[in-house]
Amino acid sequence: MEANGTKGLLLNEPLIFEKSSEGRVGVEPASFDVPRADAAALIPGGLLRDGLDGFPDLSEIDTVRHYTRLSQWNFGLDSGFYPLGSCTMKYNPKVNEDIAGMTGFTRIHPYQSEDLSQGALEVMYELEAYLAEISGMDAVTLQPSAGAHGELCGLLMIAEYFKSKGRPRTKVIIPDTAHGTNPASSHLAGFKVVPVKSEGKGVLTVEAVKAAIDRETAAVMLTNPNTLGLFESHIKEIADLVHSKGGFLYCDGANLNAIMGIMKLGDLGVDVVQFNLHKTFSTPHGGGGPGSGPVGVRLVLEPYLPVPRIKKAGKKFKLVTDRPKSIGRLKAFYGNFSIMVRAYSYIRRMGGEGLKRASETAILNANYIKERLKGTYQLAFDRPCMHECVFSDKLQQADGVSTMDVAKRLIDYGYHPPTVYFPLVVPGAIMVEPTETESLETMDKFIEAMRAIAQEAKTNPELLKNAPANTRVQRVDETRAAREPVLKWTGVKK
Amino acid sequence: MEFPKDLKYTKEHEWVKVEGNTATVGITDYAQDSLGDVVYVELPPEGGSVTKNEPFGVVESVKAVSDLYSPLSGNVTEVNDAIIDSPEAINEDPYGDAWMIKVEIGSDDDLADLLTADEYQKFIEEEK
Amino acid sequence: MPYIPHTDKDISVILKAIGVSSLDDILGSLPAGLRVKGSLNLPKGLSEQELKSLLKGLSGKNSTVEEYTSFLGAGAYNHYIPSVVASLISRSEFYTSYTPYQPELAQGTLQAIFEYQTLVCQLTAMDVSNASLYDGASATAEAVLMARRITGRHGVVLSSALHPEYRDTVKTYLKGSGDHISEVMYCTEEGRTLPGALEGAINDNTACVVVQHPNFFGSLEDVGELARIIHEKKGLLIVVTNEAVSLGLLKPPGELGADIAVGDNQSFGNPLSYGGPHLGFMATKTEYIRQMPGRLVGQTVDKNGQTAFCLTFATREQHIRRERATSNICTNHGLCALAASIHMVSLGSKGLKTLALLNLSKAEYLKERLSSAGVKPAFTSQTFNEFTVKVEKDPDSLLKSLLKKRIMGGLSLKKFHPVLSSHLLVAATELNSREEIDRFAEELAKA
């Protein structure tokens, strides 16, 4: 098989500052219809700005071409298959972008009267209810800006619960398969992290939790399905155990795309979950945000949710801040509203049946790739998986080829690489999450490419080590970036 | 990979060279190789003290970070500032130019459980 | 089914390849009693056309700042966004891509962030900026935590003229690490933080002082003097800017002694969106890089020596350092940062200065018109595009009667500062025409 990535017409493009020419204005501000203020007279001398060194001056067309060219150096979900494990790179529906762009959603001020914001509050109120239904939770807040922000929110609520009972707890148990955000959020919430090993079993055992748990344990924090793509089959027993010690079960909802309509986390004994709207609910990743990380809780934790809450009184929606037990707020205003609008639109378009079908199909797709690539690449766990599967480079090591080489070679074939070297418990991990929006043909071509690369690893390993060859820039010297940091442009403006 | 016989080793992959009352400490060839290109190192101030089996600094590559554990307790008499400016020395010459700190030996007992070159080599074979 | 391409035939091919007869064979290991019975209790799925019309209806239940004349600010500013912004950020290579972990496939995002970092440094006159944070409030909280790491001290002093929701956010973030927060009261005459008051509020355990400039009431702070005072105690000064357009006219935090500059760049390129997503920024001095949270992009070369960009200093971050990371933050607000960059570049240095002056001019005109109508500024300090006024009537009923004239007449400060029970915070931007300002003053006079 030939690598099918080719170099398109990729134009070089300098930094925007190097295109600047003093005196140009792209889009000039409106003209003055009021007297021009005398800034020098009004603003105390010490507070008036002298210059704006280096700030670029470009014409509109040069700005447009600059960013257009930059965009052409990017690979997005619309460019091709993006099987990035743990990130749920499903199709971002265009209609959601149209809807989120409606002026009734974009041009509303967070402090405008509630009477003038009933549509926004209704969308938020209903989205909370939908997420509660999908997860089996009793109440949901939409305030957190991202998954990690949601984790912090959930953990702070747990901490506050114990404090309010006059018996603060100090520990959170986290398996070694967890995302790094889990221990980082726990630490930020004031907890000591107690790691538990999955010990090669792929899932957390009740015994492992039992050995770690005590009356200081505020929560067990797990991800289900976990980052190996495996369902935590002992979750109910683990929930019972942590509840018997008076603690909570936190589930990182990063992998919710595997279980919508199949299982509800609430039924499994989960007390707190955060949703990643930018994964499960199809909102775009934006090259690194903005996302949105709502949190669902059981009734016992409801009083601790951040303020404000949205309440419905008769037919009217209102914001309520008078909640003495609340942890307070995690940001200004109410959350990443325009992301919520997209997620709301996605849920309404799919309906309950559609969401279930999405999860079922995501599972089928992952198992299909797992079955068809096992043997070519070492499977970390040869058993049915949920929405993603994890391979490693064990079979390629003999050829002196690593996971990184396979990943970079995939780029030449026109694919975004899977997640690599995560989870940490699988050395050389290659984590593939196709999602439900990819067709059989797309997966077949990807499988073919992965097999061709395994073959190349044997016959021509240099091809992999020098990959990617078809991109505008080739392997990037990350060591130099760290040893000789250049974190901004420092040239002189023309 | 080299493991000079005249050095002592720890299971945390530091080496110790004892000369009179002074112990010189660095990280092993195996440690630098597993880390990859070292880009940053953080060392304690001269005149500070270190405690056996407690972290005394940090060494970072592009994608990994590792604590440095002190093989002994005592006062830091000298710090190798040169490797802070050029951490690549840790990859190039871990046992020579890239020594990290010199410690005044407080108690010889601290040195009793350190590994010989052979023991250390055996230990890392098992760890793999 | 929307967005799922599988035909029945595809499904059977997939099942056959897996070696099972149905999905249930795969899900066999799931505890059977816990499976969802029946379907989720959610509304039935809609066609695209039905969906759009439903959401059009919902959006129509909101009244916009286009339909009303708005004088609301308070951390969310209504600015004109040039058409190039939406056009360019709508390129799906930008908005449908992930965080740039694979630099060879993400040079566009990476260079754009590198340029954004540079623009923030130029605006703030700081050495180094990160790739963005969630919003101004959470950025302020992150800055406080960072100041604690740098100084090894706990005490945090917030100006009470810092946005109340920013103060609340700091308090929430610090719940886990012991709060040790105190506030220094603003001067009720000047509407700003007095250096003398700050002197009494800090001690040798003060890690940082947080001052917003222009502050929540719109007043300019004496930042340089506040910096001198906290620096004498070897603490850090965090300067918060949530109306970033002001930086076109005001001396940047870096020239006034800020150790960490944070705030919100929503004013550049990002619509109000009912308060989110906005765009937290953070910039600091070179020596503090390793304590800074968030993503950083660096310039380097590829293996052929060609200029390239990649994420760097990743060892500060949660995916490597886990519980010892500088923050739990993973993603940032990349697309919002791109929008801000495009807006800034569209303005250029001249355009930005003009825009800032235009905002000042509108606000000064509004001030004068309101004064003529008998509504005077509540404080004596100079302001930028926002200021506080004292009204005769109850501000809430006043605002209500203005709504009948299709005017959003500012923010009643009662719920944030009970002593300011007859005060309104009003903002004017380039989007408020002279006619609108005149009409606002007239209606206020009538009411």
CSV table of C-alpha atoms in Angstrom, one decimal, chain C residues 17-395:
chain,number,residue,atom,x,y,z
C,17,ALA,CA,-15.4,-9.7,11.8
C,18,ILE,CA,-15.7,-9.4,15.5
C,19,GLY,CA,-17.0,-13.0,15.6
C,20,VAL,CA,-20.2,-12.3,17.4
C,21,SER,CA,-23.9,-12.4,16.4
C,22,SER,CA,-25.0,-9.2,18.2
C,23,LEU,CA,-23.8,-6.3,20.2
C,24,ASP,CA,-25.1,-8.1,23.3
C,25,ASP,CA,-22.4,-10.7,22.9
C,26,ILE,CA,-19.8,-8.0,23.4
C,27,LEU,CA,-21.7,-6.4,26.3
C,28,GLY,CA,-22.1,-9.8,28.0
C,29,SER,CA,-19.6,-8.9,30.7
C,30,LEU,CA,-21.6,-5.9,31.8
C,31,PRO,CA,-23.8,-6.5,34.9
C,32,ALA,CA,-27.1,-7.5,33.3
C,33,GLY,CA,-29.3,-6.2,36.0
C,34,LEU,CA,-27.9,-2.7,35.7
C,35,ARG,CA,-28.5,-2.2,32.0
C,36,VAL,CA,-30.9,0.5,31.0
C,37,LYS,CA,-34.3,-1.0,30.3
C,38,GLY,CA,-36.1,0.5,27.4
C,39,SER,CA,-34.9,3.9,26.2
C,40,LEU,CA,-33.7,7.1,27.8
C,41,ASN,CA,-36.5,9.5,28.7
C,42,LEU,CA,-35.4,12.2,26.3
C,43,PRO,CA,-37.3,14.0,23.5
C,44,LYS,CA,-37.5,12.1,20.2
C,45,GLY,CA,-34.8,13.0,17.7
C,46,LEU,CA,-35.4,15.8,15.2
C,47,SER,CA,-34.5,16.4,11.6
C,48,GLU,CA,-32.0,19.2,11.0
C,49,GLN,CA,-34.7,21.5,9.8
C,50,GLU,CA,-36.9,20.9,12.8
C,51,LEU,CA,-33.9,21.4,15.1
C,52,LYS,CA,-33.0,24.7,13.6
C,53,SER,CA,-36.5,26.0,13.8
C,54,LEU,CA,-36.8,24.8,17.5
C,55,LEU,CA,-33.6,26.6,18.4
C,56,LYS,CA,-34.5,29.7,16.4
C,57,GLY,CA,-37.5,29.8,18.6
C,58,LEU,CA,-35.5,29.5,21.8
C,59,SER,CA,-33.0,32.1,20.7
C,60,GLY,CA,-35.9,34.4,19.9
C,61,LYS,CA,-37.0,34.2,23.6
C,62,ASN,CA,-33.8,36.1,24.4
C,63,SER,CA,-33.5,39.9,23.8
C,64,THR,CA,-30.2,40.9,22.5
C,65,VAL,CA,-28.0,43.9,22.8
C,66,GLU,CA,-28.8,44.6,19.2
C,67,GLU,CA,-32.5,44.9,20.0
C,68,TYR,CA,-31.9,46.9,23.1
C,69,THR,CA,-29.4,49.6,23.8
C,70,SER,CA,-27.0,48.2,26.3
C,71,PHE,CA,-24.9,50.0,28.8
C,72,LEU,CA,-23.9,46.8,30.6
C,73,GLY,CA,-20.2,45.9,31.1
C,74,ALA,CA,-18.9,44.5,34.4
C,75,GLY,CA,-16.6,42.0,32.9
C,76,ALA,CA,-18.4,41.3,29.6
C,77,TYR,CA,-18.1,44.0,27.0
C,78,ASN,CA,-20.1,44.6,23.9
C,79,HIS,CA,-17.6,45.4,21.2
C,80,TYR,CA,-17.8,45.4,17.4
C,81,ILE,CA,-16.3,42.2,16.0
C,82,PRO,CA,-14.9,42.6,12.5
C,83,SER,CA,-16.2,40.1,9.9
C,84,VAL,CA,-12.8,38.6,9.3
C,85,VAL,CA,-12.9,37.0,12.8
C,86,ALA,CA,-15.9,34.7,12.3
C,87,SER,CA,-14.8,34.0,8.7
C,88,LEU,CA,-11.4,32.8,9.7
C,89,ILE,CA,-12.1,31.0,12.9
C,90,SER,CA,-14.9,29.1,11.0
C,91,ARG,CA,-12.2,27.4,9.0
C,92,SER,CA,-12.7,23.9,10.2
C,93,GLU,CA,-9.0,23.0,10.1
C,94,PHE,CA,-8.9,25.3,13.1
C,95,TYR,CA,-12.1,24.6,15.0
C,96,THR,CA,-12.3,20.8,14.4
C,97,SER,CA,-8.7,20.0,15.5
C,98,TYR,CA,-7.5,18.8,18.8
C,99,THR,CA,-4.9,20.3,21.2
C,100,PRO,CA,-1.7,20.3,19.1
C,101,TYR,CA,0.0,17.2,20.5
C,102,GLN,CA,1.3,16.2,17.1
C,103,PRO,CA,3.2,19.2,16.0
C,104,GLU,CA,3.6,18.1,12.4
C,105,LEU,CA,-0.1,18.2,11.9
C,106,ALA,CA,-0.8,21.3,13.9
C,107,GLN,CA,1.6,24.0,12.8
C,108,GLY,CA,-1.3,26.3,12.1
C,109,THR,CA,-2.6,26.1,15.6
C,110,LEU,CA,0.8,26.2,17.1
C,111,GLN,CA,2.0,29.3,15.2
C,112,ALA,CA,-1.3,31.0,15.9
C,113,ILE,CA,-0.8,30.4,19.6
C,114,PHE,CA,2.8,31.6,19.5
C,115,GLU,CA,1.6,34.8,17.9
C,116,TYR,CA,-1.1,35.1,20.5
C,117,GLN,CA,1.4,34.7,23.2
C,118,THR,CA,3.5,37.5,21.6
C,119,LEU,CA,0.4,39.8,21.3
C,120,VAL,CA,-0.4,39.3,25.0
C,121,CYS,CA,3.2,40.1,25.9
C,122,GLN,CA,3.1,43.2,23.8
C,123,LEU,CA,-0.3,44.3,25.3
C,124,THR,CA,0.8,43.7,28.9
C,125,ALA,CA,4.5,44.4,28.6
C,126,MET,CA,5.3,41.2,30.3
C,127,ASP,CA,8.0,38.6,29.3
C,128,VAL,CA,6.0,35.5,28.7
C,129,SER,CA,2.3,34.6,28.2
C,130,ASN,CA,0.6,31.2,28.2
C,131,ALA,CA,-1.7,29.9,25.5
C,132,SER,CA,-4.8,31.1,27.5
C,133,LEU,CA,-6.9,30.0,30.4
C,134,TYR,CA,-10.7,29.7,30.8
C,135,ASP,CA,-11.7,33.2,31.8
C,136,GLY,CA,-10.6,36.2,33.8
C,137,ALA,CA,-11.9,34.9,37.1
C,138,SER,CA,-10.3,31.5,37.0
C,139,ALA,CA,-7.1,33.1,35.6
C,140,THR,CA,-7.0,35.3,38.7
C,141,ALA,CA,-7.4,32.3,40.9
C,142,GLU,CA,-4.6,30.5,39.1
C,143,ALA,CA,-2.4,33.6,39.5
C,144,VAL,CA,-3.0,33.6,43.2
C,145,LEU,CA,-2.0,29.9,43.5
C,146,MET,CA,1.1,30.6,41.4
C,147,ALA,CA,2.1,33.5,43.6
C,148,ARG,CA,1.9,31.2,46.6
C,149,ARG,CA,4.2,28.7,44.9
C,150,ILE,CA,6.7,31.4,44.0
C,151,THR,CA,6.8,33.1,47.4
C,152,GLY,CA,6.2,30.1,49.6
C,153,ARG,CA,3.7,32.3,51.5
C,154,HIS,CA,0.0,31.9,52.1
C,155,GLY,CA,-1.5,35.3,52.6
C,156,VAL,CA,-3.7,36.6,49.8
C,157,VAL,CA,-5.0,40.2,49.8
C,158,LEU,CA,-7.8,41.0,47.4
C,159,SER,CA,-8.8,44.6,46.6
C,160,SER,CA,-12.6,44.8,47.3
C,161,ALA,CA,-12.7,46.7,44.0
C,162,LEU,CA,-11.9,43.4,42.2
C,163,HIS,CA,-14.9,42.0,40.4
C,164,PRO,CA,-17.0,40.3,43.0
C,165,GLU,CA,-17.3,37.1,40.9
C,166,TYR,CA,-13.6,37.0,40.5
C,167,ARG,CA,-13.2,37.3,44.3
C,168,ASP,CA,-15.7,34.5,44.8
C,169,THR,CA,-13.8,32.3,42.3
C,170,VAL,CA,-10.5,32.9,44.1
C,171,LYS,CA,-12.2,31.8,47.3
C,172,THR,CA,-13.5,28.7,45.8
C,173,TYR,CA,-10.1,27.7,44.2
C,174,LEU,CA,-8.4,28.3,47.6
C,175,LYS,CA,-10.7,26.1,49.6
C,176,GLY,CA,-8.4,23.1,49.1
C,177,SER,CA,-5.3,24.8,50.3
C,178,GLY,CA,-6.4,26.9,53.2
C,179,ASP,CA,-7.8,30.3,52.3
C,180,HIS,CA,-5.8,33.0,54.2
C,181,ILE,CA,-7.7,35.6,52.2
C,182,SER,CA,-8.3,39.1,53.3
C,183,GLU,CA,-9.7,42.1,51.5
C,184,VAL,CA,-8.5,45.7,51.4
C,185,MET,CA,-11.5,48.0,51.3
C,186,TYR,CA,-11.8,50.5,48.4
C,187,CYS,CA,-12.0,54.2,49.2
C,188,THR,CA,-15.7,55.1,49.2
C,189,GLU,CA,-14.9,58.5,47.9
C,190,GLU,CA,-12.5,57.7,45.2
C,191,GLY,CA,-13.7,54.3,44.2
C,192,ARG,CA,-10.3,52.8,44.2
C,193,THR,CA,-7.8,51.0,46.4
C,194,LEU,CA,-5.8,53.4,48.5
C,195,PRO,CA,-2.1,52.8,48.9
C,196,GLY,CA,-2.3,53.7,52.6
C,197,ALA,CA,-5.0,51.1,53.1
C,198,LEU,CA,-2.9,48.4,51.4
C,199,GLU,CA,0.0,49.2,53.6
C,200,GLY,CA,-2.1,48.2,56.6
C,201,ALA,CA,-3.4,45.1,55.0
C,202,ILE,CA,-0.2,43.3,54.1
C,203,ASN,CA,2.5,41.6,56.2
C,204,ASP,CA,5.5,39.3,55.8
C,205,ASN,CA,3.3,36.4,55.0
C,206,THR,CA,1.5,38.1,52.2
C,207,ALA,CA,2.1,36.1,49.0
C,208,CYS,CA,0.3,38.5,46.7
C,209,VAL,CA,-2.0,41.5,46.3
C,210,VAL,CA,-4.7,41.3,43.6
C,211,VAL,CA,-5.8,44.6,42.0
C,212,GLN,CA,-8.1,45.1,39.1
C,213,HIS,CA,-7.3,48.0,36.8
C,214,PRO,CA,-9.6,49.6,35.7
C,215,ASN,CA,-11.4,48.2,38.7
C,216,PHE,CA,-14.9,46.8,39.0
C,217,PHE,CA,-16.3,50.3,39.5
C,218,GLY,CA,-14.5,51.5,36.4
C,219,SER,CA,-11.9,53.5,38.3
C,220,LEU,CA,-8.2,53.6,37.4
C,221,GLU,CA,-6.0,52.3,40.3
C,222,ASP,CA,-2.6,53.8,41.3
C,223,VAL,CA,-1.0,50.6,40.3
C,224,GLY,CA,2.6,51.8,40.4
C,225,GLU,CA,2.3,52.9,44.0
C,226,LEU,CA,0.5,49.7,45.0
C,227,ALA,CA,3.3,47.7,43.4
C,228,ARG,CA,5.9,49.6,45.4
C,229,ILE,CA,4.2,48.8,48.6
C,230,ILE,CA,3.8,45.1,48.1
C,231,HIS,CA,7.3,44.8,46.7
C,232,GLU,CA,8.7,46.3,49.9
C,233,LYS,CA,7.2,43.3,51.7
C,234,LYS,CA,8.6,41.0,49.0
C,235,GLY,CA,5.1,39.9,47.9
C,236,LEU,CA,3.9,39.8,44.4
C,237,LEU,CA,1.5,42.1,42.6
C,238,ILE,CA,-1.2,40.5,40.4
C,239,VAL,CA,-2.9,43.0,38.1
C,240,VAL,CA,-6.3,42.0,36.6
C,241,THR,CA,-7.5,43.6,33.4
C,242,ASN,CA,-10.9,42.5,32.3
C,243,GLU,CA,-11.5,45.2,29.8
C,244,ALA,CA,-8.6,44.5,27.6
C,245,VAL,CA,-9.3,47.3,25.1
C,246,SER,CA,-8.2,49.7,27.9
C,247,LEU,CA,-4.6,48.5,27.2
C,248,GLY,CA,-4.7,50.5,24.0
C,249,LEU,CA,-4.5,53.6,26.1
C,250,LEU,CA,-3.4,52.7,29.6
C,251,LYS,CA,0.2,51.9,30.6
C,252,PRO,CA,0.5,48.1,30.6
C,253,PRO,CA,0.8,46.1,33.9
C,254,GLY,CA,4.4,45.2,33.1
C,255,GLU,CA,5.4,48.8,33.2
C,256,LEU,CA,3.6,49.4,36.4
C,257,GLY,CA,5.3,46.7,38.4
C,258,ALA,CA,3.0,43.7,37.9
C,259,ASP,CA,4.6,40.3,38.6
C,260,ILE,CA,1.7,38.5,37.1
C,261,ALA,CA,-0.8,40.1,34.7
C,262,VAL,CA,-4.1,38.2,34.2
C,263,GLY,CA,-7.5,39.0,32.9
C,264,ASP,CA,-10.0,38.4,30.2
C,265,ASN,CA,-9.5,39.1,26.5
C,266,GLN,CA,-13.2,38.6,25.6
C,267,SER,CA,-13.2,42.2,24.4
C,268,PHE,CA,-11.1,41.1,21.5
C,269,GLY,CA,-13.1,39.0,19.0
C,270,ASN,CA,-15.3,37.1,21.4
C,271,PRO,CA,-19.1,37.8,21.6
C,272,LEU,CA,-20.8,38.2,24.9
C,273,SER,CA,-22.4,34.7,24.6
C,274,TYR,CA,-24.2,35.1,27.9
C,275,GLY,CA,-20.9,35.0,29.7
C,276,GLY,CA,-19.0,32.2,28.1
C,277,PRO,CA,-16.8,31.1,26.6
C,278,HIS,CA,-14.6,34.1,27.4
C,279,LEU,CA,-10.8,34.2,27.3
C,280,GLY,CA,-8.6,34.1,30.4
C,281,PHE,CA,-5.1,35.4,29.8
C,282,MET,CA,-1.9,35.2,32.0
C,283,ALA,CA,1.5,36.7,31.5
C,284,THR,CA,4.4,36.9,33.8
C,285,LYS,CA,8.1,37.4,34.2
C,286,THR,CA,10.6,35.0,32.7
C,287,GLU,CA,11.8,33.8,36.0
C,288,TYR,CA,8.4,32.5,36.9
C,289,ILE,CA,7.8,30.4,33.8
C,290,ARG,CA,8.1,27.1,35.7
C,291,GLN,CA,5.4,28.1,38.1
C,292,MET,CA,3.0,29.2,35.4
C,293,PRO,CA,-0.1,27.0,34.7
C,294,GLY,CA,-1.4,26.3,31.2
C,295,ARG,CA,-0.1,25.4,27.8
C,296,LEU,CA,3.0,27.1,26.3
C,297,VAL,CA,4.1,27.1,22.7
C,298,GLY,CA,7.7,27.5,21.8
C,299,GLN,CA,9.6,28.1,18.6
C,300,THR,CA,12.1,25.5,17.5
C,301,VAL,CA,13.2,23.7,14.3
C,302,ASP,CA,12.3,20.5,12.6
C,303,LYS,CA,14.9,17.9,11.7
C,304,ASN,CA,15.7,19.7,8.5
C,305,GLY,CA,16.4,23.0,10.3
C,306,GLN,CA,13.2,24.6,9.2
C,307,THR,CA,11.4,26.8,11.7
C,308,ALA,CA,8.7,24.9,13.6
C,309,PHE,CA,6.5,25.2,16.7
C,310,CYS,CA,5.6,22.8,19.4
C,311,LEU,CA,4.2,22.7,23.0
C,312,THR,CA,6.9,23.1,25.5
C,313,PHE,CA,7.6,23.1,29.3
C,314,ALA,CA,5.0,20.3,29.4
C,315,THR,CA,6.6,18.9,32.6
C,316,ARG,CA,4.7,21.6,34.5
C,317,GLU,CA,1.5,20.0,33.4
C,318,GLN,CA,-0.9,17.5,34.8
C,319,HIS,CA,-0.4,14.8,32.2
C,320,ILE,CA,3.2,14.4,33.3
C,321,ARG,CA,3.5,15.8,36.8
C,322,ARG,CA,0.0,14.6,37.9
C,323,GLU,CA,-0.7,15.7,41.5
C,324,ARG,CA,2.4,17.9,41.6
C,325,ALA,CA,1.5,19.8,38.4
C,326,THR,CA,1.2,23.6,38.5
C,327,SER,CA,-2.5,23.3,37.8
C,328,ASN,CA,-5.1,20.7,36.8
C,329,ILE,CA,-5.8,22.6,33.6
C,330,CYS,CA,-5.6,20.5,30.5
C,331,THR,CA,-7.2,22.3,27.6
C,332,ASN,CA,-7.5,26.1,27.3
C,333,HIS,CA,-9.6,28.4,25.2
C,334,GLY,CA,-7.7,28.0,22.0
C,335,LEU,CA,-10.3,29.1,19.5
C,336,CYS,CA,-11.2,32.1,21.6
C,337,ALA,CA,-7.5,33.0,21.6
C,338,LEU,CA,-7.4,32.7,17.8
C,339,ALA,CA,-10.5,35.0,17.6
C,340,ALA,CA,-8.8,37.5,19.9
C,341,SER,CA,-5.6,37.4,17.8
C,342,ILE,CA,-7.4,38.0,14.6
C,343,HIS,CA,-9.3,41.0,16.1
C,344,MET,CA,-6.1,42.5,17.5
C,345,VAL,CA,-4.2,42.1,14.2
C,346,SER,CA,-7.2,43.6,12.3
C,347,LEU,CA,-7.0,46.7,14.5
C,348,GLY,CA,-3.2,47.0,14.4
C,349,SER,CA,-1.4,49.3,16.7
C,350,LYS,CA,-3.1,52.4,15.3
C,351,GLY,CA,-6.5,50.9,15.3
C,352,LEU,CA,-6.2,49.7,18.8
C,353,LYS,CA,-5.2,53.1,20.1
C,354,THR,CA,-8.0,54.7,18.2
C,355,LEU,CA,-10.5,52.1,19.5
C,356,ALA,CA,-9.4,52.7,23.1
C,357,LEU,CA,-9.7,56.5,22.7
C,358,LEU,CA,-13.1,56.1,21.1
C,359,ASN,CA,-14.2,54.0,24.1
C,360,LEU,CA,-12.9,56.7,26.5
C,361,SER,CA,-14.6,59.4,24.5
C,362,LYS,CA,-18.0,57.6,24.5
C,363,ALA,CA,-17.8,57.1,28.3
C,364,GLU,CA,-16.7,60.7,28.9
C,365,TYR,CA,-19.6,61.9,26.7
C,366,LEU,CA,-22.0,59.5,28.6
C,367,LYS,CA,-20.7,60.9,31.9
C,368,GLU,CA,-21.3,64.4,30.8
C,369,ARG,CA,-24.8,63.7,29.5
C,370,LEU,CA,-25.8,61.8,32.7
C,371,SER,CA,-24.4,64.6,34.8
C,372,SER,CA,-26.5,67.1,32.9
C,373,ALA,CA,-29.5,64.9,33.6
C,374,GLY,CA,-28.7,65.0,37.3
C,375,VAL,CA,-27.0,61.6,37.5
C,376,LYS,CA,-23.5,62.1,38.8
C,377,PRO,CA,-20.5,59.8,39.1
C,378,ALA,CA,-20.3,58.2,42.5
C,379,PHE,CA,-16.5,58.3,42.7
C,380,THR,CA,-13.8,60.9,42.0
C,381,SER,CA,-11.3,58.6,40.2
C,382,GLN,CA,-10.7,58.8,36.5
C,383,THR,CA,-12.2,56.0,34.5
C,384,PHE,CA,-11.9,54.3,31.1
C,385,ASN,CA,-15.1,53.1,29.4
C,386,GLU,CA,-17.1,52.3,32.5
C,387,PHE,CA,-18.0,54.2,35.7
C,388,THR,CA,-20.4,54.1,38.7
C,389,VAL,CA,-23.2,56.6,39.2
C,390,LYS,CA,-25.5,57.3,42.0
C,391,VAL,CA,-29.2,57.6,41.3
C,392,GLU,CA,-32.0,59.1,43.3
C,393,LYS,CA,-34.6,56.3,42.8
C,394,ASP,CA,-34.2,52.6,43.6
C,395,PRO,CA,-31.9,51.4,40.9
